[in-house]
Amino acid sequence: MYNRDWAFNLSRGDECRRMWQKIPSETDVLITHGPPLGRGDLTFGGGLAGCLDLLKEVQGRVKPRVHVFGHIHEGYGVSFDGRTLFVNAALVNAYLKPEGDAIVVDLPVFDDGSDGANAVVVEPECDYSSCELVEWCWQWRTREDVWDESDDDVLKRLLDLFDLVEASIDGEYLMSHTFDDVCQCLGVWKSSEERKLLKRLVSALRVECFNRE
């Protein structure tokens, strides 16, 4: 894909097509910078920015179990075509601010080492009750490397919001809803200090839950 003076640029058409044809047919996990057409490539402008030739190679010949890419930041997320799990792993949004969480994928194999079931996204599980979650939050602050007194006030305001909403904000809720959904539920808006701290909190909780598993 050609754009200004970025590294490794290729023009759409024959140049890209020849490159995609070099992908080994036996590839299980494919990593490219940009997406194939129609998979995690929807831009804010409403257009599809993915490469048609890449899509043809991936779905018609290579058929990897996982195809990981980024580039279209607003396309973060996963989709599945029955064989390949497509993962747009762009963790920063279109404004280059960290928003997404790490996407963890499991590739099951049989005992003989051959391919098992389809690749699946692994979600962390957290059984903290609302009260246990609040206690965890205050303990978490003592483990943070970067923390000052003003963060205590922000955390208190954030936890006060937990009590004001109708939804029960517990560990399961935080792990099973998107970050934007949690922010909307709490009435926490973009660029607020509460949103920034909530992002740090949720990310730390996800890491802890994965480590426990």
PDB file of C-alpha atoms in Angstrom:
ATOM      1  CA  MET A   1       0.000   0.000   0.000  1.00  0.00           C
ATOM      2  CA  TYR A   2       1.523   3.314  -1.040  1.00  0.00           C
ATOM      3  CA  ASN A   3       1.218   6.366   1.199  1.00  0.00           C
ATOM      4  CA  ARG A   4       3.628   9.310   1.150  1.00  0.00           C
ATOM      5  CA  ASP A   5       7.140   8.208   2.107  1.00  0.00           C
ATOM      6  CA  TRP A   6       6.315   5.335   4.475  1.00  0.00           C
ATOM      7  CA  ALA A   7       8.607   2.312   4.499  1.00  0.00           C
ATOM      8  CA  PHE A   8       7.857  -0.866   2.513  1.00  0.00           C
ATOM      9  CA  ASN A   9       5.329   0.846   0.236  1.00  0.00           C
ATOM     10  CA  LEU A  10       3.773  -1.152  -2.586  1.00  0.00           C
ATOM     11  CA  SER A  11       1.253   0.049  -5.122  1.00  0.00           C
ATOM     12  CA  ARG A  12      -2.103  -1.710  -5.404  1.00  0.00           C
ATOM     13  CA  GLY A  13      -2.404  -4.048  -8.363  1.00  0.00           C
ATOM     14  CA  ASP A  14       0.396  -6.166  -9.846  1.00  0.00           C
ATOM     15  CA  GLU A  15       3.017  -5.034  -7.318  1.00  0.00           C
ATOM     16  CA  CYS A  16       0.934  -6.010  -4.290  1.00  0.00           C
ATOM     17  CA  ARG A  17      -0.380  -9.122  -5.996  1.00  0.00           C
ATOM     18  CA  ARG A  18       3.106 -10.491  -6.630  1.00  0.00           C
ATOM     19  CA  MET A  19       4.011  -9.943  -2.976  1.00  0.00           C
ATOM     20  CA  TRP A  20       0.905 -11.714  -1.650  1.00  0.00           C
ATOM     21  CA  GLN A  21       1.566 -14.658  -3.950  1.00  0.00           C
ATOM     22  CA  LYS A  22       4.803 -15.256  -2.058  1.00  0.00           C
ATOM     23  CA  ILE A  23       2.897 -16.174   1.118  1.00  0.00           C
ATOM     24  CA  PRO A  24       3.479 -19.924   1.713  1.00  0.00           C
ATOM     25  CA  SER A  25       0.305 -21.954   1.247  1.00  0.00           C
ATOM     26  CA  GLU A  26       0.931 -23.906   4.478  1.00  0.00           C
ATOM     27  CA  THR A  27       0.897 -20.758   6.638  1.00  0.00           C
ATOM     28  CA  ASP A  28      -1.052 -21.150   9.893  1.00  0.00           C
ATOM     29  CA  VAL A  29      -0.564 -17.634  11.293  1.00  0.00           C
ATOM     30  CA  LEU A  30      -0.277 -14.781   8.809  1.00  0.00           C
ATOM     31  CA  ILE A  31       0.810 -11.288   9.868  1.00  0.00           C
ATOM     32  CA  THR A  32       0.538  -8.332   7.514  1.00  0.00           C
ATOM     33  CA  HIS A  33       0.564  -4.617   8.165  1.00  0.00           C
ATOM     34  CA  GLY A  34      -2.739  -3.868   6.451  1.00  0.00           C
ATOM     35  CA  PRO A  35      -6.049  -5.742   6.281  1.00  0.00           C
ATOM     36  CA  PRO A  36      -7.678  -7.672   3.468  1.00  0.00           C
ATOM     37  CA  LEU A  37     -10.768  -6.116   1.942  1.00  0.00           C
ATOM     38  CA  GLY A  38     -13.829  -6.285   4.179  1.00  0.00           C
ATOM     39  CA  ARG A  39     -12.047  -7.487   7.313  1.00  0.00           C
ATOM     40  CA  GLY A  40     -11.356  -4.858   9.963  1.00  0.00           C
ATOM     41  CA  ASP A  41     -10.858  -2.196   7.295  1.00  0.00           C
ATOM     42  CA  LEU A  42     -13.892   0.104   7.712  1.00  0.00           C
ATOM     43  CA  THR A  43     -12.700   3.699   8.078  1.00  0.00           C
ATOM     44  CA  PHE A  44     -14.399   6.612   9.820  1.00  0.00           C
ATOM     45  CA  GLY A  45     -15.185   7.949   6.361  1.00  0.00           C
ATOM     46  CA  GLY A  46     -17.272   4.875   5.617  1.00  0.00           C
ATOM     47  CA  GLY A  47     -14.907   3.357   3.053  1.00  0.00           C
ATOM     48  CA  LEU A  48     -13.271  -0.082   3.007  1.00  0.00           C
ATOM     49  CA  ALA A  49      -9.483   0.336   2.901  1.00  0.00           C
ATOM     50  CA  GLY A  50      -8.417  -3.316   2.710  1.00  0.00           C
ATOM     51  CA  CYS A  51      -6.651  -5.003  -0.193  1.00  0.00           C
ATOM     52  CA  LEU A  52      -8.742  -7.157  -2.543  1.00  0.00           C
ATOM     53  CA  ASP A  53      -5.721  -9.100  -3.806  1.00  0.00           C
ATOM     54  CA  LEU A  54      -4.731  -9.952  -0.237  1.00  0.00           C
ATOM     55  CA  LEU A  55      -8.267 -11.170   0.477  1.00  0.00           C
ATOM     56  CA  LYS A  56      -8.179 -13.431  -2.594  1.00  0.00           C
ATOM     57  CA  GLU A  57      -4.889 -15.029  -1.515  1.00  0.00           C
ATOM     58  CA  VAL A  58      -5.957 -15.463   2.110  1.00  0.00           C
ATOM     59  CA  GLN A  59      -9.397 -16.932   1.477  1.00  0.00           C
ATOM     60  CA  GLY A  60      -8.746 -18.663  -1.839  1.00  0.00           C
ATOM     61  CA  ARG A  61      -5.306 -20.228  -1.398  1.00  0.00           C
ATOM     62  CA  VAL A  62      -3.542 -19.797   1.951  1.00  0.00           C
ATOM     63  CA  LYS A  63      -6.520 -20.155   4.315  1.00  0.00           C
ATOM     64  CA  PRO A  64      -4.504 -19.542   7.516  1.00  0.00           C
ATOM     65  CA  ARG A  65      -6.022 -20.238  10.890  1.00  0.00           C
ATOM     66  CA  VAL A  66      -5.291 -16.666  11.980  1.00  0.00           C
ATOM     67  CA  HIS A  67      -4.614 -13.483  10.009  1.00  0.00           C
ATOM     68  CA  VAL A  68      -3.318 -10.625  12.189  1.00  0.00           C
ATOM     69  CA  PHE A  69      -2.990  -7.054  10.919  1.00  0.00           C
ATOM     70  CA  GLY A  70      -3.542  -3.425  11.877  1.00  0.00           C
ATOM     71  CA  HIS A  71      -3.128  -0.128   9.997  1.00  0.00           C
ATOM     72  CA  ILE A  72      -6.826   0.803  10.066  1.00  0.00           C
ATOM     73  CA  HIS A  73      -6.955   1.808  13.711  1.00  0.00           C
ATOM     74  CA  GLU A  74     -10.719   2.269  13.843  1.00  0.00           C
ATOM     75  CA  GLY A  75     -11.148  -1.302  12.567  1.00  0.00           C
ATOM     76  CA  TYR A  76      -9.845  -2.896  15.797  1.00  0.00           C
ATOM     77  CA  GLY A  77     -11.526  -6.219  16.555  1.00  0.00           C
ATOM     78  CA  VAL A  78     -12.045  -9.725  15.174  1.00  0.00           C
ATOM     79  CA  SER A  79     -14.140 -11.491  12.553  1.00  0.00           C
ATOM     80  CA  PHE A  80     -14.357 -15.065  11.290  1.00  0.00           C
ATOM     81  CA  ASP A  81     -15.135 -16.608   7.884  1.00  0.00           C
ATOM     82  CA  GLY A  82     -15.502 -20.235   8.996  1.00  0.00           C
ATOM     83  CA  ARG A  83     -11.800 -21.025   8.606  1.00  0.00           C
ATOM     84  CA  THR A  84      -9.707 -17.921   9.299  1.00  0.00           C
ATOM     85  CA  LEU A  85      -9.911 -15.723  12.384  1.00  0.00           C
ATOM     86  CA  PHE A  86      -9.173 -12.170  11.235  1.00  0.00           C
ATOM     87  CA  VAL A  87      -7.666  -9.976  13.967  1.00  0.00           C
ATOM     88  CA  ASN A  88      -7.213  -6.240  13.598  1.00  0.00           C
ATOM     89  CA  ALA A  89      -4.897  -5.763  16.570  1.00  0.00           C
ATOM     90  CA  ALA A  90      -4.472  -1.972  16.347  1.00  0.00           C
ATOM     91  CA  LEU A  91      -4.530  -1.040  20.044  1.00  0.00           C
ATOM     92  CA  VAL A  92      -4.458   2.718  19.493  1.00  0.00           C
ATOM     93  CA  ASN A  93      -7.392   4.581  17.983  1.00  0.00           C
ATOM     94  CA  ALA A  94      -7.345   6.825  14.920  1.00  0.00           C
ATOM     95  CA  TYR A  95      -5.941   9.617  17.109  1.00  0.00           C
ATOM     96  CA  LEU A  96      -3.092   7.337  18.256  1.00  0.00           C
ATOM     97  CA  LYS A  97      -4.471   7.107  21.790  1.00  0.00           C
ATOM     98  CA  PRO A  98      -4.414   3.647  23.452  1.00  0.00           C
ATOM     99  CA  GLU A  99      -7.974   2.313  23.553  1.00  0.00           C
ATOM    100  CA  GLY A 100      -8.029  -1.398  22.672  1.00  0.00           C
ATOM    101  CA  ASP A 101      -6.996  -4.297  24.858  1.00  0.00           C
ATOM    102  CA  ALA A 102      -4.632  -7.057  23.824  1.00  0.00           C
ATOM    103  CA  ILE A 103      -6.479  -9.730  21.861  1.00  0.00           C
ATOM    104  CA  VAL A 104      -5.479 -13.203  23.069  1.00  0.00           C
ATOM    105  CA  VAL A 105      -5.951 -16.070  20.615  1.00  0.00           C
ATOM    106  CA  ASP A 106      -5.791 -19.812  21.283  1.00  0.00           C
ATOM    107  CA  LEU A 107      -4.766 -22.247  18.539  1.00  0.00           C
ATOM    108  CA  PRO A 108      -5.953 -25.702  19.637  1.00  0.00           C
ATOM    109  CA  VAL A 109      -3.946 -28.712  18.426  1.00  0.00           C
ATOM    110  CA  PHE A 110      -4.516 -32.425  18.650  1.00  0.00           C
ATOM    111  CA  ASP A 111      -2.184 -34.663  20.668  1.00  0.00           C
ATOM    112  CA  ASP A 112      -0.306 -35.602  17.492  1.00  0.00           C
ATOM    113  CA  GLY A 113       0.440 -31.934  16.809  1.00  0.00           C
ATOM    114  CA  SER A 114      -2.001 -31.535  13.930  1.00  0.00           C
ATOM    115  CA  ASP A 115      -4.532 -28.722  13.729  1.00  0.00           C
ATOM    116  CA  GLY A 116      -7.339 -28.940  16.245  1.00  0.00           C
ATOM    117  CA  ALA A 117     -10.483 -26.831  16.332  1.00  0.00           C
ATOM    118  CA  ASN A 118     -10.682 -23.344  14.881  1.00  0.00           C
ATOM    119  CA  ALA A 119      -8.714 -20.529  16.460  1.00  0.00           C
ATOM    120  CA  VAL A 120     -10.673 -18.779  19.196  1.00  0.00           C
ATOM    121  CA  VAL A 121     -10.389 -15.510  21.083  1.00  0.00           C
ATOM    122  CA  VAL A 122      -9.720 -16.095  24.775  1.00  0.00           C
ATOM    123  CA  GLU A 123     -11.484 -13.709  27.147  1.00  0.00           C
ATOM    124  CA  PRO A 124     -10.355 -13.314  30.756  1.00  0.00           C
ATOM    125  CA  GLU A 125     -12.742 -14.301  33.515  1.00  0.00           C
ATOM    126  CA  CYS A 126     -13.128 -12.319  36.728  1.00  0.00           C
ATOM    127  CA  ASP A 127     -15.433 -13.336  39.574  1.00  0.00           C
ATOM    128  CA  TYR A 128     -14.909 -10.267  41.763  1.00  0.00           C
ATOM    129  CA  SER A 129     -18.126  -8.980  43.293  1.00  0.00           C
ATOM    130  CA  SER A 130     -18.779  -5.230  43.261  1.00  0.00           C
ATOM    131  CA  CYS A 131     -17.347  -4.900  46.767  1.00  0.00           C
ATOM    132  CA  GLU A 132     -14.328  -7.057  45.951  1.00  0.00           C
ATOM    133  CA  LEU A 133     -13.705  -5.009  42.810  1.00  0.00           C
ATOM    134  CA  VAL A 134     -13.638  -1.765  44.792  1.00  0.00           C
ATOM    135  CA  GLU A 135     -11.203  -3.321  47.271  1.00  0.00           C
ATOM    136  CA  TRP A 136      -9.028  -4.534  44.393  1.00  0.00           C
ATOM    137  CA  CYS A 137      -8.971  -1.027  42.903  1.00  0.00           C
ATOM    138  CA  TRP A 138      -7.581   0.515  46.097  1.00  0.00           C
ATOM    139  CA  GLN A 139      -5.000  -2.262  46.394  1.00  0.00           C
ATOM    140  CA  TRP A 140      -4.083  -1.837  42.732  1.00  0.00           C
ATOM    141  CA  ARG A 141      -3.185   1.829  43.250  1.00  0.00           C
ATOM    142  CA  THR A 142      -0.442   0.813  45.701  1.00  0.00           C
ATOM    143  CA  ARG A 143       1.170  -1.348  42.992  1.00  0.00           C
ATOM    144  CA  GLU A 144       1.145   1.302  40.277  1.00  0.00           C
ATOM    145  CA  ASP A 145       4.565   2.729  39.404  1.00  0.00           C
ATOM    146  CA  VAL A 146       3.142   6.071  38.315  1.00  0.00           C
ATOM    147  CA  TRP A 147       0.696   7.420  40.870  1.00  0.00           C
ATOM    148  CA  ASP A 148       0.294  10.744  42.644  1.00  0.00           C
ATOM    149  CA  GLU A 149      -2.122  12.195  45.172  1.00  0.00           C
ATOM    150  CA  SER A 150      -4.396  13.626  42.494  1.00  0.00           C
ATOM    151  CA  ASP A 151      -4.984  10.085  41.208  1.00  0.00           C
ATOM    152  CA  ASP A 152      -6.563   9.214  44.559  1.00  0.00           C
ATOM    153  CA  ASP A 153      -9.223  11.867  43.971  1.00  0.00           C
ATOM    154  CA  VAL A 154      -9.842  10.628  40.425  1.00  0.00           C
ATOM    155  CA  LEU A 155     -10.164   7.030  41.613  1.00  0.00           C
ATOM    156  CA  LYS A 156     -12.604   8.038  44.338  1.00  0.00           C
ATOM    157  CA  ARG A 157     -14.772   9.916  41.823  1.00  0.00           C
ATOM    158  CA  LEU A 158     -14.638   6.924  39.488  1.00  0.00           C
ATOM    159  CA  LEU A 159     -15.657   4.437  42.182  1.00  0.00           C
ATOM    160  CA  ASP A 160     -18.464   6.757  43.264  1.00  0.00           C
ATOM    161  CA  LEU A 161     -19.833   6.392  39.737  1.00  0.00           C
ATOM    162  CA  PHE A 162     -19.909   2.614  40.198  1.00  0.00           C
ATOM    163  CA  ASP A 163     -22.586   3.125  42.882  1.00  0.00           C
ATOM    164  CA  LEU A 164     -24.665   5.584  40.855  1.00  0.00           C
ATOM    165  CA  VAL A 165     -25.448   3.445  37.805  1.00  0.00           C
ATOM    166  CA  GLU A 166     -28.182   0.809  37.597  1.00  0.00           C
ATOM    167  CA  ALA A 167     -25.855  -1.878  36.234  1.00  0.00           C
ATOM    168  CA  SER A 168     -23.876  -3.910  38.747  1.00  0.00           C
ATOM    169  CA  ILE A 169     -20.248  -2.991  38.065  1.00  0.00           C
ATOM    170  CA  ASP A 170     -18.361  -6.109  39.065  1.00  0.00           C
ATOM    171  CA  GLY A 171     -15.460  -8.055  37.623  1.00  0.00           C
ATOM    172  CA  GLU A 172     -17.601 -10.017  35.180  1.00  0.00           C
ATOM    173  CA  TYR A 173     -19.150  -6.791  33.841  1.00  0.00           C
ATOM    174  CA  LEU A 174     -15.765  -5.175  33.188  1.00  0.00           C
ATOM    175  CA  MET A 175     -14.435  -8.266  31.403  1.00  0.00           C
ATOM    176  CA  SER A 176     -17.529  -8.947  29.280  1.00  0.00           C
ATOM    177  CA  HIS A 177     -18.204  -5.422  27.994  1.00  0.00           C
ATOM    178  CA  THR A 178     -16.164  -3.250  25.679  1.00  0.00           C
ATOM    179  CA  PHE A 179     -14.297  -0.334  27.187  1.00  0.00           C
ATOM    180  CA  ASP A 180     -16.552   2.129  25.339  1.00  0.00           C
ATOM    181  CA  ASP A 181     -19.648   0.381  26.726  1.00  0.00           C
ATOM    182  CA  VAL A 182     -18.282   0.621  30.278  1.00  0.00           C
ATOM    183  CA  CYS A 183     -17.490   4.312  29.803  1.00  0.00           C
ATOM    184  CA  GLN A 184     -20.960   4.972  28.428  1.00  0.00           C
ATOM    185  CA  CYS A 185     -22.584   3.127  31.317  1.00  0.00           C
ATOM    186  CA  LEU A 186     -20.617   5.179  33.841  1.00  0.00           C
ATOM    187  CA  GLY A 187     -21.049   8.458  31.990  1.00  0.00           C
ATOM    188  CA  VAL A 188     -17.276   8.786  31.589  1.00  0.00           C
ATOM    189  CA  TRP A 189     -16.438  10.760  28.484  1.00  0.00           C
ATOM    190  CA  LYS A 190     -13.436  11.068  26.234  1.00  0.00           C
ATOM    191  CA  SER A 191     -10.362  12.990  27.480  1.00  0.00           C
ATOM    192  CA  SER A 192     -11.610  12.989  31.092  1.00  0.00           C
ATOM    193  CA  GLU A 193      -9.211  12.002  33.869  1.00  0.00           C
ATOM    194  CA  GLU A 194     -11.677   9.350  34.981  1.00  0.00           C
ATOM    195  CA  ARG A 195     -11.606   7.698  31.558  1.00  0.00           C
ATOM    196  CA  LYS A 196      -7.809   7.651  31.471  1.00  0.00           C
ATOM    197  CA  LEU A 197      -7.633   6.063  34.913  1.00  0.00           C
ATOM    198  CA  LEU A 198     -10.400   3.590  34.086  1.00  0.00           C
ATOM    199  CA  LYS A 199      -8.407   2.443  31.059  1.00  0.00           C
ATOM    200  CA  ARG A 200      -5.355   1.778  33.222  1.00  0.00           C
ATOM    201  CA  LEU A 201      -7.507  -0.024  35.775  1.00  0.00           C
ATOM    202  CA  VAL A 202      -9.298  -2.306  33.299  1.00  0.00           C
ATOM    203  CA  SER A 203      -6.052  -3.165  31.493  1.00  0.00           C
ATOM    204  CA  ALA A 204      -4.352  -4.083  34.773  1.00  0.00           C
ATOM    205  CA  LEU A 205      -7.334  -6.228  35.802  1.00  0.00           C
ATOM    206  CA  ARG A 206      -7.317  -8.067  32.458  1.00  0.00           C
ATOM    207  CA  VAL A 207      -3.597  -8.836  32.812  1.00  0.00           C
ATOM    208  CA  GLU A 208      -4.112 -10.131  36.341  1.00  0.00           C
ATOM    209  CA  CYS A 209      -7.019 -12.352  35.258  1.00  0.00           C
ATOM    210  CA  PHE A 210      -5.033 -13.799  32.352  1.00  0.00           C
ATOM    211  CA  ASN A 211      -2.094 -14.504  34.661  1.00  0.00           C
ATOM    212  CA  ARG A 212      -4.370 -16.361  37.080  1.00  0.00           C
ATOM    213  CA  GLU A 213      -5.608 -18.598  34.255  1.00  0.00           C
TER     214      GLU A 213
END
